[in-house]
Tab-separated table of C-alpha atoms and ligand atoms in Angstrom:
chain	number	residue	atom	x	y	z
A	1	MET	CA	-9.909	19.795	-7.566
A	2	ARG	CA	-12.310	18.255	-5.038
A	3	LYS	CA	-13.177	20.076	-1.851
A	4	GLN	CA	-11.196	19.169	1.257
A	5	SER	CA	-14.438	17.961	2.919
A	6	GLU	CA	-14.998	15.345	0.177
A	7	ARG	CA	-11.519	13.937	0.610
A	8	GLY	CA	-11.400	14.013	4.394
A	9	ALA	CA	-8.057	14.386	6.168
A	10	VAL	CA	-4.817	13.957	4.232
A	11	LEU	CA	-1.530	13.102	5.955
A	12	LEU	CA	1.898	13.377	4.392
A	13	VAL	CA	4.024	10.643	5.999
A	14	THR	CA	7.758	11.087	5.720
A	15	ASP	CA	10.971	9.648	7.128
A	16	ARG	CA	13.196	12.439	5.871
A	17	PRO	CA	14.709	14.965	8.213
A	18	THR	CA	13.970	17.861	5.872
A	19	PRO	CA	11.193	19.702	7.696
A	20	SER	CA	11.091	22.831	5.562
A	21	GLU	CA	10.766	20.941	2.272
A	22	THR	CA	8.179	18.559	3.718
A	23	SER	CA	6.092	21.249	5.333
A	24	SER	CA	5.908	23.323	2.157
A	25	VAL	CA	4.678	20.286	0.170
A	26	ALA	CA	2.195	19.532	2.977
A	27	GLN	CA	0.971	23.091	2.942
A	28	GLU	CA	0.393	23.036	-0.824
A	29	LEU	CA	-1.501	19.762	-0.420
A	30	GLY	CA	-3.593	20.944	2.506
A	31	ALA	CA	-2.152	17.979	4.411
A	32	ASP	CA	-0.699	17.453	7.875
A	33	ALA	CA	2.954	16.350	7.776
A	34	VAL	CA	3.696	13.402	10.083
A	35	PHE	CA	7.064	11.876	10.791
A	36	LEU	CA	6.893	8.080	10.384
A	37	SER	CA	7.978	7.397	13.955
A	38	ASP	CA	5.072	9.555	15.218
A	39	LEU	CA	2.442	7.863	13.070
A	40	ALA	CA	1.688	4.964	15.427
A	41	ALA	CA	1.209	7.314	18.395
A	42	ARG	CA	-1.194	9.468	16.443
A	43	ARG	CA	-4.801	8.276	16.723
A	44	LEU	CA	-5.874	7.937	13.125
A	45	ASP	CA	-9.545	8.659	12.876
A	46	GLY	CA	-11.086	6.277	10.311
A	47	ASP	CA	-8.871	5.777	7.266
A	48	PRO	CA	-7.377	9.160	6.350
A	49	SER	CA	-5.767	9.573	2.961
A	50	LEU	CA	-2.020	9.174	3.107
A	51	ILE	CA	0.751	10.365	0.867
A	52	VAL	CA	3.669	8.226	1.909
A	53	ASP	CA	7.188	9.405	1.143
A	54	VAL	CA	9.485	6.961	2.950
A	55	ASP	CA	12.324	4.647	1.966
A	56	LEU	CA	10.396	1.515	0.946
A	57	ARG	CA	13.639	-0.374	0.279
A	58	ASP	CA	14.165	-0.546	4.028
A	59	VAL	CA	12.281	-3.566	5.448
A	60	ASP	CA	12.251	-2.079	8.972
A	61	ILE	CA	10.531	1.043	7.684
A	62	VAL	CA	7.980	-1.078	5.818
A	63	ARG	CA	7.290	-3.055	9.022
A	64	GLN	CA	6.973	0.135	11.056
A	65	LEU	CA	4.554	1.597	8.540
A	66	LYS	CA	2.490	-1.584	8.338
A	67	ALA	CA	2.066	-1.663	12.114
A	68	ALA	CA	0.962	1.986	12.205
A	69	LEU	CA	-1.590	1.909	9.368
A	70	PRO	CA	-5.286	1.755	10.292
A	71	PRO	CA	-7.692	-0.837	8.784
A	72	ARG	CA	-8.688	-0.001	5.210
A	73	GLY	CA	-11.607	2.318	4.699
A	74	ALA	CA	-12.377	4.941	2.103
A	75	GLY	CA	-9.031	6.775	2.329
A	76	CYS	CA	-6.598	6.970	-0.562
A	77	ARG	CA	-3.023	5.729	-0.182
A	78	ILE	CA	-0.506	7.299	-2.507
A	79	PHE	CA	3.074	6.042	-2.330
A	80	LEU	CA	5.979	8.005	-3.723
A	81	ILE	CA	8.369	5.363	-5.007
A	82	ASP	CA	11.666	4.917	-6.725
A	83	THR	CA	10.225	3.812	-10.076
A	84	ASP	CA	13.408	1.944	-11.044
A	85	ASN	CA	13.288	-0.237	-7.953
A	86	ARG	CA	10.916	-3.220	-8.106
A	87	VAL	CA	10.952	-3.788	-4.336
A	88	THR	CA	9.567	-0.328	-3.573
A	89	SER	CA	6.489	-0.824	-5.746
A	90	VAL	CA	5.907	-4.332	-4.382
A	91	HIS	CA	6.064	-3.032	-0.803
A	92	ALA	CA	3.751	-0.132	-1.673
A	93	ASN	CA	1.223	-2.555	-3.171
A	94	VAL	CA	1.307	-4.728	-0.076
A	95	LEU	CA	0.668	-1.661	2.074
A	96	GLY	CA	-2.491	-1.021	0.062
A	97	ALA	CA	-1.353	1.556	-2.493
A	98	ASN	CA	-4.125	3.066	-4.590
A	99	HIS	CA	-1.644	5.036	-6.634
A	100	LEU	CA	2.094	4.850	-7.171
A	101	LEU	CA	3.800	8.097	-8.086
A	102	SER	CA	7.455	8.844	-8.676
A	103	LYS	CA	9.420	10.521	-5.888
A	104	LYS	CA	9.706	13.399	-8.358
A	105	ALA	CA	5.901	13.802	-8.614
A	106	THR	CA	4.571	17.348	-8.390
A	107	VAL	CA	1.947	18.492	-5.890
A	108	ALA	CA	-0.458	18.848	-8.843
A	109	GLN	CA	0.015	15.148	-9.667
A	110	MET	CA	-0.696	14.241	-6.045
A	111	HIS	CA	-3.894	16.321	-6.116
A	112	ALA	CA	-4.902	14.636	-9.387
A	113	ALA	CA	-4.356	11.167	-7.874
A	114	LEU	CA	-6.474	12.078	-4.840
A	115	ASP	CA	-9.236	13.461	-7.063
A	116	LYS	CA	-9.185	10.383	-9.245
A	117	HIS	CA	-9.430	8.113	-6.225
A	118	PHE	CA	-12.414	9.882	-4.728
A	119	GLY	CA	-14.093	10.129	-8.128
A	120	ILE	CA	-13.765	6.369	-8.628
A	121	SER	CA	-14.379	5.153	-5.119
A	122	ALA	CA	-17.440	7.227	-4.274
A	123	HIS	CA	-19.609	4.158	-4.774
A	124	VAL	CA	-17.145	1.418	-3.867
A	125	PRO	CA	-18.512	-0.850	-1.130
A	126	GLN	CA	-16.405	-1.025	2.020
A	127	ASP	CA	-17.593	-4.399	3.308
A	128	GLU	CA	-15.189	-5.733	5.934
A	129	ALA	CA	-15.203	-9.360	4.743
A	130	VAL	CA	-14.511	-8.233	1.172
A	131	LEU	CA	-11.622	-5.972	2.226
A	132	ALA	CA	-10.182	-8.622	4.581
A	133	SER	CA	-10.197	-11.273	1.851
A	134	ILE	CA	-8.529	-8.872	-0.569
A	135	CYS	CA	-5.879	-8.054	2.060
A	136	SER	CA	-5.046	-11.704	2.627
A	137	GLY	CA	-4.996	-12.343	-1.131
A	138	VAL	CA	-2.563	-9.470	-1.707
A	139	GLN	CA	-0.383	-10.675	1.162
A	140	ALA	CA	-0.334	-14.229	-0.280
A	141	LEU	CA	0.451	-12.808	-3.709
A	142	ASP	CA	3.310	-10.726	-2.338
A	143	ASN	CA	4.705	-13.676	-0.362
A	144	SER	CA	4.522	-15.837	-3.489
A	145	PHE	CA	6.201	-13.247	-5.727
A	146	GLN	CA	8.929	-12.737	-3.112
A	147	ALA	CA	9.397	-16.495	-2.633
A	148	MET	CA	9.967	-16.935	-6.361
A	149	ALA	CA	12.294	-13.921	-6.539
A	150	ASN	CA	14.310	-15.354	-3.612
A	151	LYS	CA	14.137	-18.931	-4.970
A	152	ILE	CA	12.581	-20.304	-1.798
A	153	GLU	CA	9.672	-22.688	-1.180
A	154	LEU	CA	6.147	-21.349	-1.806
A	155	ASP	CA	3.923	-21.041	1.278
A	156	ASN	CA	1.381	-23.542	-0.120
A	157	ALA	CA	-0.852	-23.471	2.971
A	158	GLY	CA	-0.830	-19.648	3.056
A	159	VAL	CA	-1.922	-19.434	-0.597
A	160	ILE	CA	-4.722	-21.977	-0.052
A	161	ALA	CA	-5.948	-20.225	3.132
A	162	ALA	CA	-6.096	-16.856	1.333
A	163	CYS	CA	-7.963	-18.425	-1.595
A	164	GLU	CA	-10.504	-20.002	0.771
A	165	LYS	CA	-11.240	-16.523	2.168
A	166	ILE	CA	-11.540	-15.054	-1.326
A	167	ALA	CA	-13.851	-17.848	-2.508
A	168	ASP	CA	-16.086	-17.265	0.553
A	169	ALA	CA	-16.179	-13.477	0.117
A	170	VAL	CA	-16.991	-13.713	-3.606
A	171	CYS	CA	-19.649	-16.329	-2.900
A	172	VAL	CA	-21.350	-14.324	-0.125
A	173	ASP	CA	-20.890	-10.719	-1.207
A	174	GLY	CA	-20.834	-11.184	-4.967
A	175	VAL	CA	-18.039	-10.663	-7.423
A	176	CYS	CA	-18.984	-7.125	-8.511
A	177	ASP	CA	-18.370	-5.616	-5.049
A	178	TRP	CA	-15.161	-7.607	-4.778
A	179	LEU	CA	-13.807	-6.433	-8.150
A	180	SER	CA	-14.779	-2.805	-7.456
A	181	ALA	CA	-12.859	-2.895	-4.180
A	182	VAL	CA	-9.776	-4.415	-5.888
A	183	ARG	CA	-9.846	-1.809	-8.661
A	184	SER	CA	-10.191	0.958	-6.110
A	185	HIS	CA	-7.434	-0.214	-3.779
A	186	HIS	CA	-4.767	-1.750	-6.018
A	187	VAL	CA	-2.802	-0.969	-9.148
A	188	GLY	CA	-0.644	-2.689	-11.747
A	189	THR	CA	0.244	-6.365	-11.710
A	190	PHE	CA	-1.240	-6.914	-8.257
A	191	GLN	CA	-4.562	-5.458	-9.420
A	192	HIS	CA	-4.483	-7.757	-12.452
A	193	CYS	CA	-3.656	-10.917	-10.466
A	194	MET	CA	-6.351	-10.141	-7.897
A	195	LEU	CA	-8.969	-9.450	-10.592
A	196	VAL	CA	-8.174	-12.783	-12.277
A	197	THR	CA	-8.438	-14.510	-8.887
A	198	GLY	CA	-11.865	-12.987	-8.182
A	199	VAL	CA	-13.225	-13.670	-11.672
A	200	VAL	CA	-12.045	-17.309	-11.523
A	201	ALA	CA	-13.554	-17.731	-8.025
A	202	ALA	CA	-16.884	-16.376	-9.319
A	203	PHE	CA	-16.754	-18.605	-12.397
A	204	ALA	CA	-16.106	-21.728	-10.323
A	205	THR	CA	-18.778	-20.820	-7.757
A	206	LYS	CA	-21.491	-19.964	-10.252
A	207	THR	CA	-20.877	-23.070	-12.366
A	208	ASN	CA	-21.550	-25.109	-9.200
A	209	MET	CA	-18.122	-26.646	-8.806
A	210	PRO	CA	-17.590	-28.393	-5.453
A	211	ARG	CA	-15.966	-26.229	-2.764
A	212	GLU	CA	-12.495	-27.887	-3.047
A	213	GLU	CA	-12.590	-27.305	-6.797
A	214	VAL	CA	-13.579	-23.640	-6.305
A	215	VAL	CA	-10.544	-23.208	-4.023
A	216	ARG	CA	-8.217	-25.049	-6.460
A	217	MET	CA	-9.413	-22.853	-9.317
A	218	THR	CA	-8.933	-19.736	-7.165
A	219	VAL	CA	-5.379	-20.859	-6.322
A	220	ALA	CA	-4.667	-21.297	-10.045
A	221	GLY	CA	-5.977	-17.767	-10.633
A	222	LEU	CA	-3.844	-16.275	-7.863
A	223	LEU	CA	-0.671	-18.003	-9.066
A	224	HIS	CA	-1.207	-17.816	-12.843
A	225	ASP	CA	1.208	-14.893	-13.381
A	226	ILE	CA	3.702	-15.715	-10.609
A	227	GLY	CA	6.383	-15.959	-13.321
A	228	LYS	CA	6.148	-12.167	-13.656
A	229	SER	CA	8.031	-12.004	-10.362
A	230	ASN	CA	11.249	-11.853	-12.373
A	231	VAL	CA	10.090	-9.291	-14.943
A	232	PRO	CA	11.120	-5.678	-14.190
A	233	VAL	CA	8.215	-3.507	-12.991
A	234	SER	CA	9.232	-0.839	-15.503
A	235	ILE	CA	8.188	-3.318	-18.234
A	236	LEU	CA	5.207	-4.888	-16.441
A	237	ASP	CA	3.534	-1.597	-15.618
A	238	LYS	CA	4.744	0.386	-18.617
A	239	PRO	CA	2.031	2.705	-19.882
A	240	GLY	CA	1.527	2.134	-23.598
A	241	ALA	CA	2.997	-0.211	-26.183
A	242	LEU	CA	5.929	-2.521	-25.439
A	243	THR	CA	8.997	-2.944	-27.628
A	244	LEU	CA	9.735	-6.397	-29.086
A	245	ARG	CA	12.477	-6.908	-26.524
A	246	GLU	CA	10.144	-5.978	-23.671
A	247	MET	CA	7.510	-8.353	-25.038
A	248	ASP	CA	10.084	-11.158	-25.110
A	249	ALA	CA	10.895	-10.420	-21.436
A	250	ILE	CA	7.221	-10.807	-20.528
A	251	ARG	CA	6.615	-13.907	-22.643
A	252	VAL	CA	8.943	-16.016	-20.506
A	253	HIS	CA	6.617	-15.714	-17.480
A	254	PRO	CA	4.447	-18.854	-18.018
A	255	VAL	CA	7.477	-21.173	-18.216
A	256	ALA	CA	9.351	-19.322	-15.435
A	257	GLY	CA	6.330	-19.608	-13.121
A	258	TYR	CA	5.794	-23.254	-14.005
A	259	ASN	CA	9.456	-24.160	-13.394
A	260	TYR	CA	9.454	-22.354	-10.056
A	261	LEU	CA	6.272	-24.090	-8.850
A	262	VAL	CA	7.432	-27.538	-10.037
A	263	ASP	CA	10.563	-27.231	-7.894
A	264	ASN	CA	9.204	-25.230	-4.950
A	265	SER	CA	5.555	-26.055	-4.333
A	266	THR	CA	3.126	-28.899	-3.782
A	267	MET	CA	0.667	-27.598	-6.391
A	268	ASP	CA	-0.976	-30.368	-8.448
A	269	ALA	CA	-0.334	-31.108	-12.130
A	270	GLU	CA	-3.473	-29.335	-13.348
A	271	ILE	CA	-2.617	-26.088	-11.544
A	272	LEU	CA	0.944	-26.323	-12.866
A	273	SER	CA	-0.279	-26.797	-16.434
A	274	SER	CA	-2.643	-23.827	-16.120
A	275	VAL	CA	0.247	-21.608	-15.002
A	276	ARG	CA	2.290	-22.762	-17.992
A	277	GLY	CA	-0.596	-22.807	-20.472
A	278	HIS	CA	-2.755	-19.765	-19.716
A	279	HIS	CA	-1.540	-17.957	-22.860
A	280	GLU	CA	-2.164	-20.956	-25.141
A	281	TYR	CA	-5.024	-20.743	-27.664
A	282	LEU	CA	-7.161	-23.617	-28.948
A	283	ASP	CA	-6.034	-22.943	-32.551
A	284	GLY	CA	-2.326	-23.342	-31.696
A	285	THR	CA	-1.395	-19.640	-31.998
A	286	GLY	CA	-0.671	-19.110	-28.297
A	287	TYR	CA	2.547	-19.575	-26.329
A	288	PRO	CA	4.848	-20.985	-24.959
A	289	ASP	CA	4.209	-24.474	-26.427
A	290	ASN	CA	1.796	-23.753	-29.326
A	291	LEU	CA	-0.614	-26.296	-27.849
A	292	THR	CA	-3.887	-27.019	-29.627
A	293	ALA	CA	-7.357	-27.768	-28.231
A	294	SER	CA	-6.817	-31.447	-27.427
A	295	ASP	CA	-3.744	-30.615	-25.287
A	296	ILE	CA	-5.369	-27.830	-23.229
A	297	ASN	CA	-7.311	-28.943	-20.158
A	298	GLU	CA	-10.511	-27.409	-18.795
A	299	MET	CA	-8.843	-25.530	-15.905
A	300	THR	CA	-6.365	-23.871	-18.271
A	301	ARG	CA	-9.141	-22.901	-20.711
A	302	ILE	CA	-11.093	-21.254	-17.894
A	303	ILE	CA	-8.029	-19.387	-16.560
A	304	THR	CA	-7.302	-18.117	-20.095
A	305	VAL	CA	-10.812	-16.716	-20.583
A	306	CYS	CA	-10.830	-15.140	-17.091
A	307	ASP	CA	-7.312	-13.732	-17.647
A	308	VAL	CA	-8.319	-11.988	-20.900
A	309	TYR	CA	-11.531	-10.668	-19.311
A	310	ALA	CA	-9.668	-9.345	-16.236
A	311	ALA	CA	-7.021	-7.640	-18.405
A	312	LEU	CA	-9.784	-5.846	-20.329
A	313	ILE	CA	-11.637	-4.555	-17.242
A	314	GLU	CA	-8.429	-3.432	-15.455
A	315	ARG	CA	-8.160	0.174	-14.404
A	316	ARG	CA	-4.873	1.721	-15.490
A	317	SER	CA	-3.574	5.232	-15.172
A	318	TYR	CA	-3.435	5.643	-18.960
A	319	LYS	CA	-6.682	3.971	-20.021
A	320	GLU	CA	-10.246	3.556	-18.851
A	321	PRO	CA	-11.402	-0.017	-18.216
A	322	LYS	CA	-13.588	-1.741	-20.794
A	323	THR	CA	-17.188	-2.324	-19.749
A	324	HIS	CA	-18.477	-5.855	-19.257
A	325	ALA	CA	-20.261	-5.686	-22.648
A	326	GLU	CA	-17.098	-4.502	-24.437
A	327	ALA	CA	-14.936	-7.155	-22.750
A	328	VAL	CA	-17.246	-10.061	-23.610
A	329	ALA	CA	-17.664	-8.779	-27.175
A	330	ILE	CA	-13.885	-9.099	-27.580
A	331	LEU	CA	-13.943	-12.587	-26.020
A	332	HIS	CA	-16.822	-13.633	-28.309
A	333	SER	CA	-14.774	-12.529	-31.325
A	334	MET	CA	-11.808	-14.548	-30.023
A	335	ALA	CA	-14.118	-17.573	-29.666
A	336	ALA	CA	-15.398	-17.049	-33.221
A	337	ALA	CA	-11.763	-17.039	-34.400
A	338	GLY	CA	-11.208	-20.407	-32.684
A	339	LYS	CA	-8.889	-19.131	-29.944
A	340	VAL	CA	-10.972	-19.654	-26.804
A	341	GLU	CA	-13.957	-21.818	-26.040
A	342	ALA	CA	-17.328	-20.252	-26.930
A	343	ARG	CA	-19.166	-22.148	-24.163
A	344	LEU	CA	-16.856	-20.711	-21.503
A	345	VAL	CA	-17.277	-17.185	-22.881
A	346	ARG	CA	-21.075	-17.536	-22.749
A	347	GLU	CA	-20.850	-18.753	-19.148
A	348	LEU	CA	-18.496	-15.934	-18.189
A	349	ASP	CA	-20.835	-13.417	-19.874
A	350	TRP	CA	-23.750	-14.686	-17.785
A	351	ILE	CA	-21.717	-14.862	-14.541
A	352	MET	CA	-20.092	-11.434	-14.800
A	353	ALA	CA	-23.026	-9.484	-16.273
A	354	PRO	CA	-23.758	-6.471	-14.037
A	355	GLY	CA	-26.566	-7.252	-11.612
A	356	GLU	CA	-25.906	-11.016	-11.643
A	357	ASP	CA	-24.531	-11.184	-8.069
B	401	FE2	FE1	0.103	-14.296	-17.982
B	402	FE2	FE1	-2.544	-12.651	-16.401
């Protein structure tokens, strides 16, 4: 276990009127227990680590918490969630969760999550523009997922504005810092979608696409998995192998996302086709339409390569991320098998190679 001084202050935030239970957990953690309603009044010095045990199903509580949280810094945010309830994990992600643990988590698991965070993030840059662009991207992602879940119109302008910020941050600060910050501050599907967005933004920038095209590509990256809005989190973020039935539940996401955006957004035809086609392969073995090379446009081919790369470098609780070299080796073998375009893999290899910012 890391020393208290390395972690800084830890607060246990609760909304439950069970002081004795809360204070004994806080004591074991070496944390201060704070009642949610007192959090705003308390002057938070920097970005202390928080273990948040509140009812995230309650929108008023989420709002109250959001208003009381300080700007992101090096602190770790651990949310104790109801793992069967999708809304609680979505809200936790929007509030900047680094780790999601079950409400039944032990104090030892909380310590392990804190240790892991400070082990990983010791060298993560904390540039304000990078963190602000990630925050607006996550907010746009959450709004988009919620809009699809509630069958309401997508906030097209909000998505584009967030993607403009992301494209600027990746362009100025470099993609490596941006990806490190995403992997340090976010988990699960949100981490994946944000990594794809950053990798696509870097690809478009470094291949000298015009600014509007960089933003369009970034929008396609942000929205590519929006169809997962309707897939249960227990399947999406399941550690380990999926059953055939679970795989079927996930495989509907390209068509579900496409159908939603066709009816509820002003996104152009190319973005729509990339949402529907990002799991297609050039040799016709992908899904959902078994398209072959001549039917798959350039934007979709780029999103596919960036999607595979981002999935390989993701940080998950049950596996270490692949290195850049390992990820591109897998992509090169997919190109050799005729599934993705070799030219795009070479470009991605050059763009994402460590030290290329
Ligand atoms: Fe996907
Ligand atoms: Fe994806």
